[in-house]
Structures are given as structure tokens and as C-alpha cells.
Short mmCIF file of C-alpha atoms in Angstrom, two decimals:
data_model
loop_
_atom_site.label_atom_id
_atom_site.label_comp_id
_atom_site.label_asym_id
_atom_site.label_seq_id
_atom_site.Cartn_x
_atom_site.Cartn_y
_atom_site.Cartn_z
CA MET A 1 -6.07 -16.47 7.45
CA GLU A 2 -5.54 -14.21 10.41
CA ARG A 3 -2.90 -16.29 12.20
CA VAL A 4 0.44 -15.47 10.58
CA VAL A 5 2.89 -15.87 13.45
CA GLU A 6 5.86 -18.11 12.66
CA LYS A 7 7.26 -20.43 15.29
CA SER A 8 10.96 -20.93 15.83
CA VAL A 9 12.00 -24.55 16.21
CA GLU A 10 15.07 -25.70 18.07
CA VAL A 11 16.71 -28.30 15.80
CA ARG A 12 17.91 -31.36 17.64
CA ASP A 13 20.93 -33.47 16.79
CA GLY A 14 20.38 -35.68 13.80
CA LEU A 15 17.65 -33.53 12.26
CA ALA A 16 19.69 -30.80 10.65
CA SER A 17 19.89 -32.59 7.31
CA HIS A 18 16.11 -32.85 6.96
CA SER A 19 14.76 -30.62 4.18
CA LEU A 20 12.27 -28.96 6.52
CA HIS A 21 14.64 -28.38 9.42
CA ARG A 22 18.01 -26.67 9.17
CA ASP A 23 20.06 -24.82 11.70
CA ASN A 24 18.94 -21.25 12.34
CA GLU A 25 15.85 -21.60 10.10
CA LYS A 26 12.15 -21.53 10.95
CA SER A 27 9.59 -24.25 10.36
CA GLU A 28 6.69 -23.80 7.99
CA PRO A 29 4.52 -20.93 9.31
CA PHE A 30 1.23 -21.87 10.87
CA ASP A 31 -0.72 -19.97 8.21
CA VAL A 32 0.84 -22.19 5.52
CA THR A 33 0.19 -25.36 7.51
CA ASP A 34 -3.41 -24.32 8.10
CA ALA A 35 -3.84 -23.51 4.41
CA ARG A 36 -2.53 -26.95 3.41
CA GLU A 37 -4.94 -28.66 5.79
CA ASP A 38 -7.86 -26.55 4.58
CA ILE A 39 -7.08 -27.49 0.97
CA ARG A 40 -6.72 -31.16 1.86
CA ARG A 41 -10.05 -31.24 3.71
CA HIS A 42 -11.75 -29.36 0.87
CA LYS A 43 -10.50 -31.86 -1.72
CA ARG A 44 -11.62 -34.76 0.41
CA TYR A 45 -15.12 -33.29 0.80
CA ARG A 46 -15.42 -32.54 -2.92
CA ALA A 47 -14.38 -36.11 -3.71
CA MET A 48 -17.14 -37.37 -1.44
CA LEU A 49 -19.66 -35.13 -3.22
CA SER A 50 -18.59 -36.64 -6.52
CA ALA A 51 -18.97 -40.13 -5.10
CA GLU A 52 -22.48 -39.26 -3.94
CA TYR A 53 -23.51 -38.10 -7.42
CA THR A 54 -22.48 -41.36 -9.09
CA ARG A 55 -24.10 -43.33 -6.28
CA LEU A 56 -27.41 -41.47 -6.70
CA LYS A 57 -27.45 -42.35 -10.38
CA ARG A 58 -27.10 -46.03 -9.51
CA LEU A 59 -29.79 -45.83 -6.83
CA ARG A 60 -32.21 -44.06 -9.15
CA GLU A 61 -31.72 -46.83 -11.68
CA THR A 62 -32.50 -49.50 -9.09
CA ILE A 63 -35.76 -47.66 -8.26
CA LEU A 64 -37.02 -46.61 -11.69
CA GLY A 65 -34.94 -48.66 -14.09
CA PRO A 66 -32.44 -47.44 -16.70
CA GLY A 67 -32.99 -44.35 -18.82
CA THR A 68 -35.48 -41.57 -18.33
CA ILE A 69 -39.07 -41.95 -17.15
CA ASP A 70 -42.12 -40.00 -18.31
CA PHE A 71 -44.31 -38.24 -15.78
CA PRO A 72 -47.99 -39.05 -16.48
CA GLY A 73 -49.16 -35.47 -16.20
CA LEU A 74 -48.48 -31.87 -17.16
CA ILE A 75 -45.66 -29.76 -15.73
CA CYS A 76 -46.07 -25.98 -16.01
CA ILE A 77 -43.19 -23.59 -15.37
CA LEU A 78 -44.57 -20.13 -16.09
CA ASP A 79 -42.79 -16.80 -16.38
CA ASN A 80 -42.17 -14.78 -13.22
CA TYR A 81 -45.25 -12.61 -13.73
CA ASN A 82 -47.71 -15.50 -13.98
CA ALA A 83 -45.86 -17.47 -11.31
CA SER A 84 -46.43 -14.52 -8.95
CA LEU A 85 -50.21 -14.27 -9.36
CA ASN A 86 -52.49 -14.43 -6.35
CA ASP A 87 -54.46 -17.60 -5.78
CA MET A 88 -57.77 -16.18 -6.98
CA ASP A 89 -56.29 -15.51 -10.41
CA ARG A 90 -54.33 -18.76 -10.32
CA LEU A 91 -57.48 -20.86 -9.82
CA ARG A 92 -59.82 -18.83 -12.00
CA ASP A 93 -59.90 -21.43 -14.79
CA ILE A 94 -60.74 -24.35 -12.47
CA ARG A 95 -62.77 -22.61 -9.77
CA GLU A 96 -66.06 -24.00 -11.03
CA ALA A 97 -64.58 -27.51 -11.28
CA ILE A 98 -63.38 -27.24 -7.67
CA ASP A 99 -66.83 -26.14 -6.48
CA ASN A 100 -68.43 -29.06 -8.34
CA GLY A 101 -66.03 -31.59 -6.82
CA ASN A 102 -64.33 -32.29 -10.12
CA ALA A 103 -60.98 -30.70 -9.19
CA ALA A 104 -58.76 -30.06 -6.19
CA ALA A 105 -55.86 -27.67 -5.67
CA TYR A 106 -52.78 -28.32 -3.53
CA TRP A 107 -49.91 -26.16 -2.35
CA THR A 108 -46.85 -28.03 -1.13
CA ASP A 109 -43.54 -27.05 0.41
CA GLY A 110 -40.50 -28.57 2.08
CA SER A 111 -38.16 -27.00 4.59
CA HIS A 112 -34.73 -27.51 6.14
CA PHE A 113 -34.09 -26.02 9.58
CA PRO A 114 -32.06 -24.09 10.50
CA ASP A 115 -31.41 -22.57 7.09
CA GLY A 116 -27.76 -22.88 6.12
CA HIS A 117 -26.72 -24.48 9.42
CA PRO A 118 -24.19 -27.18 8.50
CA LYS A 119 -24.59 -29.23 11.67
CA ALA A 120 -28.35 -29.26 12.10
CA GLY A 121 -30.61 -30.68 9.43
CA PHE A 122 -34.25 -31.02 10.46
CA LEU A 123 -36.62 -31.62 7.55
CA GLY A 124 -40.29 -30.72 7.40
CA ALA A 125 -42.98 -30.79 4.71
CA ALA A 126 -46.51 -29.47 4.36
CA VAL A 127 -49.58 -29.65 2.13
CA VAL A 128 -52.50 -27.20 1.85
CA VAL A 129 -55.61 -28.58 0.12
CA VAL A 130 -58.58 -26.73 -1.36
CA ASN A 131 -61.50 -28.83 -2.60
CA ALA A 132 -65.28 -28.59 -2.85
CA THR A 133 -65.97 -29.20 0.81
CA SER A 134 -63.12 -27.67 2.79
CA GLU A 135 -59.62 -26.32 3.08
CA GLN A 136 -57.26 -28.72 4.83
CA THR A 137 -53.62 -28.69 5.87
CA GLY A 138 -51.11 -31.35 6.75
CA GLU A 139 -47.57 -31.12 8.05
CA TYR A 140 -44.89 -33.79 8.28
CA ALA A 141 -41.84 -34.11 10.52
CA LEU A 142 -39.22 -35.85 8.38
CA GLY A 143 -36.46 -36.31 10.92
CA ARG A 144 -32.89 -35.16 11.16
CA TYR A 145 -30.04 -35.82 8.73
CA THR A 146 -32.45 -37.64 6.40
CA GLY A 147 -31.92 -35.42 3.35
CA ASP A 148 -32.07 -31.83 2.14
CA SER A 149 -34.85 -29.38 1.33
CA THR A 150 -35.34 -30.79 -2.18
CA ASP A 151 -35.93 -34.22 -0.68
CA ALA A 152 -38.59 -32.63 1.52
CA GLU A 153 -40.15 -30.90 -1.52
CA LEU A 154 -40.50 -34.22 -3.34
CA PHE A 155 -42.04 -35.81 -0.25
CA ALA A 156 -44.60 -32.98 -0.06
CA ILE A 157 -45.67 -33.36 -3.70
CA GLY A 158 -45.99 -37.10 -3.15
CA ALA A 159 -48.13 -36.43 -0.06
CA ALA A 160 -50.52 -34.33 -2.17
CA LEU A 161 -50.83 -37.16 -4.69
CA ASP A 162 -51.46 -39.58 -1.84
CA HIS A 163 -54.22 -37.36 -0.44
CA ALA A 164 -56.02 -37.40 -3.79
CA LYS A 165 -55.52 -41.15 -4.15
CA LYS A 166 -56.96 -41.89 -0.70
CA ALA A 167 -59.90 -39.55 -1.30
CA ILE A 168 -60.85 -41.70 -4.28
CA GLN A 169 -60.15 -45.01 -2.52
CA LYS A 170 -62.28 -44.08 0.48
CA GLY A 171 -65.13 -42.80 -1.66
CA ARG A 172 -64.89 -39.20 -0.47
CA THR A 173 -64.99 -38.08 -4.09
CA LEU A 174 -66.42 -39.93 -7.06
CA THR A 175 -66.03 -37.21 -9.66
CA LEU A 176 -62.43 -36.02 -9.24
CA THR A 177 -60.88 -35.59 -12.68
CA LEU A 178 -58.19 -32.95 -12.09
CA ILE A 179 -55.65 -32.10 -9.41
CA ARG A 180 -53.35 -29.11 -9.63
CA ILE A 181 -50.33 -29.05 -7.33
CA PHE A 182 -48.40 -25.83 -6.78
CA THR A 183 -44.79 -25.91 -5.62
CA ASP A 184 -41.92 -23.41 -5.56
CA ALA A 185 -39.36 -26.19 -6.26
CA GLN A 186 -38.63 -25.12 -9.83
CA ARG A 187 -35.42 -27.13 -10.19
CA LEU A 188 -37.19 -30.28 -9.04
CA LEU A 189 -40.00 -29.74 -11.56
CA LYS A 190 -37.47 -29.35 -14.36
CA ALA A 191 -35.78 -32.60 -13.36
CA ILE A 192 -39.13 -34.41 -13.28
CA HIS A 193 -39.94 -32.96 -16.70
CA THR A 194 -36.74 -34.39 -18.19
CA GLY A 195 -37.30 -37.69 -16.40
CA SER A 196 -33.83 -37.62 -14.89
CA THR A 197 -34.28 -36.45 -11.31
CA LEU A 198 -31.78 -37.82 -8.79
CA THR A 199 -33.80 -36.65 -5.79
CA LEU A 200 -34.78 -39.68 -3.71
CA GLY A 201 -36.64 -37.96 -0.89
CA PRO A 202 -35.77 -38.28 2.81
CA LEU A 203 -34.48 -41.65 4.02
CA LEU A 204 -36.99 -42.48 6.73
CA SER A 205 -37.51 -45.62 8.80
CA THR A 206 -39.41 -47.36 6.00
CA PRO A 207 -37.08 -48.43 3.18
CA LYS A 208 -39.22 -46.93 0.41
CA THR A 209 -38.26 -43.67 -1.21
CA SER A 210 -40.43 -40.68 -2.00
CA LEU A 211 -39.25 -40.97 -5.60
CA GLU A 212 -40.76 -44.43 -5.95
CA SER A 213 -43.98 -43.40 -4.19
CA PHE A 214 -44.28 -40.26 -6.34
CA TYR A 215 -44.38 -42.18 -9.62
CA GLU A 216 -46.55 -44.99 -8.21
CA ARG A 217 -49.22 -42.56 -6.97
CA ALA A 218 -49.12 -40.46 -10.14
CA SER A 219 -49.55 -43.57 -12.29
CA TRP A 220 -52.42 -44.81 -10.10
CA LEU A 221 -54.30 -41.53 -10.52
CA ALA A 222 -53.58 -41.23 -14.23
CA ASN A 223 -54.81 -44.78 -14.84
CA ARG A 224 -58.15 -43.76 -13.30
CA GLY A 225 -58.60 -40.76 -15.54
CA VAL A 226 -57.35 -38.08 -13.15
CA LYS A 227 -55.34 -35.34 -14.85
CA ILE A 228 -52.31 -34.20 -12.85
CA GLN A 229 -50.82 -30.73 -13.19
CA LEU A 230 -47.64 -29.68 -11.39
CA GLU A 231 -47.23 -25.91 -11.54
CA TRP A 232 -44.39 -23.70 -10.35
CA VAL A 233 -45.36 -20.83 -8.06
CA LYS A 234 -42.87 -18.14 -7.14
CA ALA A 235 -41.94 -18.44 -3.47
CA HIS A 236 -42.89 -15.68 -1.04
CA ALA A 237 -44.95 -13.80 -3.65
CA ALA A 238 -48.73 -13.28 -3.75
CA SER A 239 -49.85 -16.88 -3.24
CA SER A 240 -51.44 -17.29 0.18
CA GLY A 241 -51.48 -21.06 -0.30
CA ASN A 242 -47.73 -21.13 -0.88
CA GLN A 243 -47.14 -18.92 2.13
CA ALA A 244 -49.27 -21.16 4.33
CA ALA A 245 -47.46 -24.30 3.14
CA ASP A 246 -44.11 -22.61 3.73
CA GLN A 247 -45.01 -21.66 7.30
CA LEU A 248 -46.30 -25.13 8.09
CA ALA A 249 -43.22 -26.85 6.65
CA ARG A 250 -40.91 -24.55 8.59
CA ALA A 251 -42.85 -25.21 11.78
CA ALA A 252 -42.66 -28.98 11.22
CA ALA A 253 -38.88 -28.76 10.91
CA ARG A 254 -38.38 -26.21 13.69
CA ASN A 255 -40.55 -28.07 16.21
CA GLN A 256 -38.32 -31.12 15.92
CA GLU A 257 -35.35 -29.08 17.13
CA ALA A 258 -37.43 -27.63 19.96
CA SER A 259 -38.41 -31.13 21.07
CA LEU A 260 -34.81 -32.32 20.97
CA ARG A 261 -33.62 -29.34 23.00
CA ARG A 262 -35.84 -30.51 25.84
CA THR A 263 -33.98 -33.82 26.09
CA ASP A 264 -30.53 -34.82 27.33
CA LEU A 265 -29.49 -35.64 23.76
CA TRP A 266 -28.98 -32.02 22.73
CA HIS A 267 -25.39 -30.77 22.43
CA PRO A 268 -25.58 -27.01 21.71
CA GLU A 269 -21.98 -26.51 20.57
CA ALA A 270 -22.02 -29.43 18.14
CA GLY A 271 -25.62 -28.98 17.02
CA ASN A 272 -26.09 -32.45 18.54
CA LEU A 273 -23.78 -33.97 15.93
CA SER A 274 -20.80 -34.92 18.08
CA ARG A 275 -19.52 -37.87 16.08
CA LEU A 276 -19.52 -39.38 12.65
CA MET A 277 -22.07 -42.15 12.26
CA ALA A 278 -20.71 -45.61 11.46
CA GLU A 279 -22.22 -48.54 9.61
CA ALA A 280 -23.51 -49.98 12.88
CA ASP A 281 -25.78 -46.91 13.18
CA VAL A 282 -27.54 -47.57 9.86
CA PRO A 283 -31.09 -48.89 10.40
CA ALA A 284 -31.43 -52.56 9.47
CA PRO A 285 -34.02 -51.98 6.69
CA TRP A 286 -31.54 -49.81 4.79
CA ARG A 287 -28.59 -52.11 5.48
CA ASP A 288 -30.55 -54.98 3.98
CA LEU A 289 -30.86 -53.12 0.67
CA GLY A 290 -27.12 -53.21 -0.01
CA ARG A 291 -23.91 -51.23 0.02
CA ASP A 292 -25.08 -48.17 -1.92
CA TRP A 293 -27.98 -47.60 0.45
CA VAL A 294 -25.71 -47.91 3.48
CA ASP A 295 -23.31 -45.38 1.96
CA GLU A 296 -26.12 -42.98 1.10
CA TRP A 297 -27.56 -43.16 4.62
CA LEU A 298 -24.12 -42.50 6.11
CA TRP A 299 -23.47 -39.59 3.77
CA ARG A 300 -26.70 -37.88 4.77
CA ALA A 301 -26.15 -38.59 8.45
CA ASN A 302 -22.59 -37.23 8.44
CA ARG A 303 -22.70 -34.45 5.88
CA GLY A 304 -23.46 -31.82 8.50
CA LEU A 305 -20.17 -32.52 10.26
CA LEU A 306 -18.18 -32.70 7.03
CA ALA A 307 -19.70 -29.71 5.22
CA THR A 308 -17.52 -27.25 7.13
CA ASP A 309 -14.53 -28.65 5.23
CA GLU A 310 -15.82 -27.16 1.97
CA LEU A 311 -14.19 -23.83 1.08
CA SER A 312 -15.68 -21.00 -0.91
CA SER A 313 -13.94 -20.28 -4.21
CA GLY A 314 -12.38 -17.15 -2.72
CA ARG A 315 -11.16 -18.96 0.37
CA LEU A 316 -9.73 -21.81 -1.71
CA GLU A 317 -7.85 -19.39 -3.94
CA ALA A 318 -6.48 -17.60 -0.88
CA CYS A 319 -5.23 -20.86 0.65
CA GLU A 320 -3.64 -21.95 -2.60
CA ASP A 321 -1.96 -18.56 -2.91
CA VAL A 322 -0.51 -18.83 0.61
CA VAL A 323 0.96 -22.25 -0.16
CA ARG A 324 2.24 -21.20 -3.59
CA ARG A 325 4.04 -18.14 -2.24
CA TRP A 326 5.65 -20.19 0.54
CA GLU A 327 6.83 -22.86 -1.90
CA GLU A 328 8.20 -20.25 -4.30
CA ARG A 329 10.06 -18.66 -1.43
CA SER A 330 11.41 -22.03 -0.30
CA LEU A 331 12.54 -22.96 -3.80
CA SER A 332 14.28 -19.64 -4.20
CA ASP A 333 16.26 -20.56 -1.08
CA GLU A 334 17.05 -23.96 -2.65
CA ASP A 335 14.97 -25.59 0.06
CA GLU A 336 12.74 -28.17 -1.63
CA MET A 337 9.48 -29.13 -0.02
CA PRO A 338 8.81 -32.87 0.40
CA ALA A 339 6.16 -34.43 -1.80
CA PRO A 340 2.81 -34.65 -0.02
CA ALA A 341 1.61 -38.05 1.08
CA LYS A 342 -0.78 -39.72 -1.33
CA ALA A 343 -3.44 -39.77 1.36
CA ALA A 344 -3.57 -35.97 1.29
CA SER A 345 -4.92 -35.83 -2.27
CA GLY A 346 -8.48 -36.27 -1.11
CA GLU A 347 -9.19 -38.79 -3.85
CA ILE A 348 -11.88 -41.31 -2.96
CA PRO A 349 -13.09 -44.15 -5.18
CA ASP A 350 -16.53 -43.41 -6.60
CA GLY A 351 -19.39 -44.63 -4.48
CA GLU A 352 -17.42 -45.47 -1.36
CA TRP A 353 -18.20 -44.15 2.09
CA VAL A 354 -15.04 -43.29 3.99
CA GLY A 355 -16.54 -42.20 7.29
CA ASP A 356 -14.70 -44.68 9.49
CA ASP A 357 -11.28 -43.91 8.02
CA LEU A 358 -12.10 -40.21 7.84
CA LEU A 359 -12.51 -39.90 11.59
CA ASP A 360 -9.06 -41.42 12.10
CA ILE A 361 -7.64 -38.88 9.65
CA LEU A 362 -9.32 -35.98 11.42
CA GLU A 363 -8.00 -37.17 14.77
CA ASP A 364 -4.50 -37.59 13.32
CA GLU A 365 -4.54 -34.06 11.95
CA ARG A 366 -5.75 -32.60 15.23
CA SER A 367 -3.00 -34.44 17.14
CA GLU A 368 -0.47 -33.24 14.59
CA ALA A 369 -1.45 -29.62 15.18
CA ASP A 370 -1.17 -30.09 18.94
CA ARG A 371 2.33 -31.50 18.64
CA MET A 372 3.47 -28.61 16.46
CA MET A 373 2.23 -26.18 19.07
CA GLU A 374 4.38 -28.00 21.61
CA GLY A 375 7.41 -27.90 19.33
CA ASP A 376 7.78 -31.68 19.38
CA VAL A 377 9.26 -31.87 15.87
CA GLU A 378 11.21 -35.08 16.23
CA LYS A 379 8.20 -37.07 17.38
CA GLN A 380 6.13 -35.54 14.60
CA MET A 381 8.59 -36.67 11.92
CA ARG A 382 8.66 -40.26 13.18
CA GLU A 383 4.90 -40.51 13.23
CA ASP A 384 4.59 -38.77 9.86
CA MET A 385 6.46 -41.62 8.19
CA ALA A 386 4.32 -44.28 9.86
CA ARG A 387 1.10 -42.43 9.16
CA ALA A 388 1.94 -41.94 5.48
CA ASP A 389 1.99 -45.73 5.10
CA LEU A 390 -1.11 -46.45 7.15
CA ARG A 391 -3.47 -43.50 6.84
CA MET A 392 -5.68 -44.50 3.92
CA GLY A 393 -5.37 -48.20 4.57
CA ARG A 394 -6.61 -48.08 8.12
CA THR A 395 -9.84 -49.72 9.15
CA GLY A 396 -11.44 -50.16 12.50
CA LYS A 397 -14.29 -49.15 14.70
CA MET A 398 -15.66 -45.65 14.89
CA ARG A 399 -14.42 -43.59 17.77
CA VAL A 400 -16.32 -40.72 19.34
CA LEU A 401 -14.90 -37.25 18.97
CA GLY A 402 -14.24 -35.47 22.21
#
């Protein structure tokens, strides 16, 4: 923390006995106050991440049922050498089957744009197809704040399965017996292999998840004698199919931002996320599915604004060290610090969305910092006591951040 300047506070009559304010002493330095707030926000964000994990487990169970589920195909995760082969070598064993119309190869990819930008989450996906008659490509714009890159990866694999399914349904191929889908989403493949993936796919306008569609399409193909192979390919290596899918997926995500920039809805400084979404913003099809789906939609819609509260391990340790040294110094002066309000713990019941209350908390904390800058200590203390009672119990309508 670069700001280390302490501020002298003129103690007014009646406040000298307060543990934080004594004659001729200074208030808590701004670097300590900032560190406390950073820690509090970090804990709150981590609690929300934990709530999301338990919620995803419940949602997965509503989609697929309890326990694990077997994928009706083969999943291949090769070593780095074989995963880095060029496409000619990769298809050598099925090249003849492709030429005869008995097999098809797909490369899929999903993308989040901009990479690592916490306030802008455009998703895109792409599929590259090689079969007996042609090479085809498809790209998909998956919206904003609908999920992460792994959600887009699952959507892309499902799109490849759907392409093969429709080719059979429409009679474009009568002899297809094998499809091989290449993806660089190794972690997703491992989760599918164990039958325990929590990836739902992007939450789009239609209340049906990519996870559900993935297993439905795979089962449909398997029941008609089509062998399905999902194979990991190392990203950005020698596979031209993977590189093409990557470029198309990135373009699908990037073009959505470009389109939005041409409208009056774009807010450059906020990345167009100027407020936390409330329950009223959730599309009706998702609201109709129940509380968990509402909470999941809100989490995805608001995560970009909240992600900046998460601290790196080094930053968290530094903040904790600043607070610890200040408290040790205060105790050595026999000046006890007051116990923090329960609302500052960041604890959130599992599965609950706290967006509406969270905005009130953020606004309270911003107002608190403004008052400290003005030296209005007496007013701060009065409102602290009222806010400690009301903060976590408050409900109400969402307000727009300035």
C-alpha cells in the first residue's frame, strides 16, 4: 500500500474516552484502514465463491441426477509430445475413413474476451469440421457475463456433436460411424472422464444448459452406432485445426465488444458494467426454474464487478501484516481495538446471492471513507453503531452506482 500518511484528528468534547480517540493521539492510519477494507472485501468475495461451488453441485444434480454419469465414448488425454502433433499425423489412422465418409474430425475452442479483464466477459466458441466432402467452420457469439471460457469450451464440443447429429438426421451422411473431436480444454475432459463436471455452459436466453445438451447429443449418436472420441490437443502447438478454431472463437468474442462499442450502452471506464444486476434483471425463463438458477445467473452477471475484491496471496499477506503490526502497536500502548462488526467477516450462507445487500455495503464503505477524509469523526461513530445493527439485515431495491 503506497498511501501511508496518517491524519491528525481533532477530538471533540465527549469523545475523549472512546478507545479509538484520545487527546493528542492520531486516528488509525489510512493504510491500516485500507488494509482492513481490502481484507473484508476479499473474505466476502471468497465466501461467494464457496457458495457458488455448492450451488453448482446442486444444479448439476438437477440436470443429470445424483452421482456420476458415464460418457458414452472414449476420452484420450495424450502426453505432450503426441498432443503436439500436426493434424496430418493426428488423423493418419482415420484418414481413409474420413475420405470414405465413415468418419469426421472436429476441432473446437472457446474464448473469453478480453483475457483477464475482470469487468468485461464476452464469450465466443468455434468449430472446425473436416469430412469427406468439405472443410467447414462455425462460430458462436455467446453473449456477455454468461459464463467463463470453460463454459464456452463445453458449448463448442456440444456444437460439434450437434453438427454430426444433424448430418445424420438430414441424410447428409448414411455411413458415419466415428467422430473425433479435438479440444485443448484438458481440465474439462478430465472432469467429463470422471463424470463429475460442474461446468454448465453459458447461461443463454434458452433455459437449457450445454451440459444437458452435451450428454443428450452424445447418447443419441452412441445409440445409433457412432463412436465418439474426445481427444486433447495442446493449444497453440502444431495443430492447424486448433489454431483455426482458436482464432474463430476469439473473433466471435471480440466482435461482440466491437458491436457494443458502437452503441450508447458502452461505458469505457466501467467496461460497461456500471451496476450490480438485481433479481429483476434475471430473464424470466431462468427465474421460473427456481432460486438456485436465479442466484447462478446473478453471480455470473455480477462477478466482473466483484472480482476486483479478490486479493493475491501476497497482497493478502501484506494487508494482514499491516493490520497485525498496527494492532500490536496499539496493544503495547494499552489501547485496545474494538471488536469488528459481525458483518465484516464476509461470511455468507451457502448458496445465497447477496448482490442487493452487497451494493448497500459497498456504498456504505465508500461514504465512510469520504467522511474520514473530511475528518467528521463524530458523525462516523454515530453511524457506525447504527450500521453495525443494520448492515447484513438490510434489504431493498438495487441502486445504481454513480
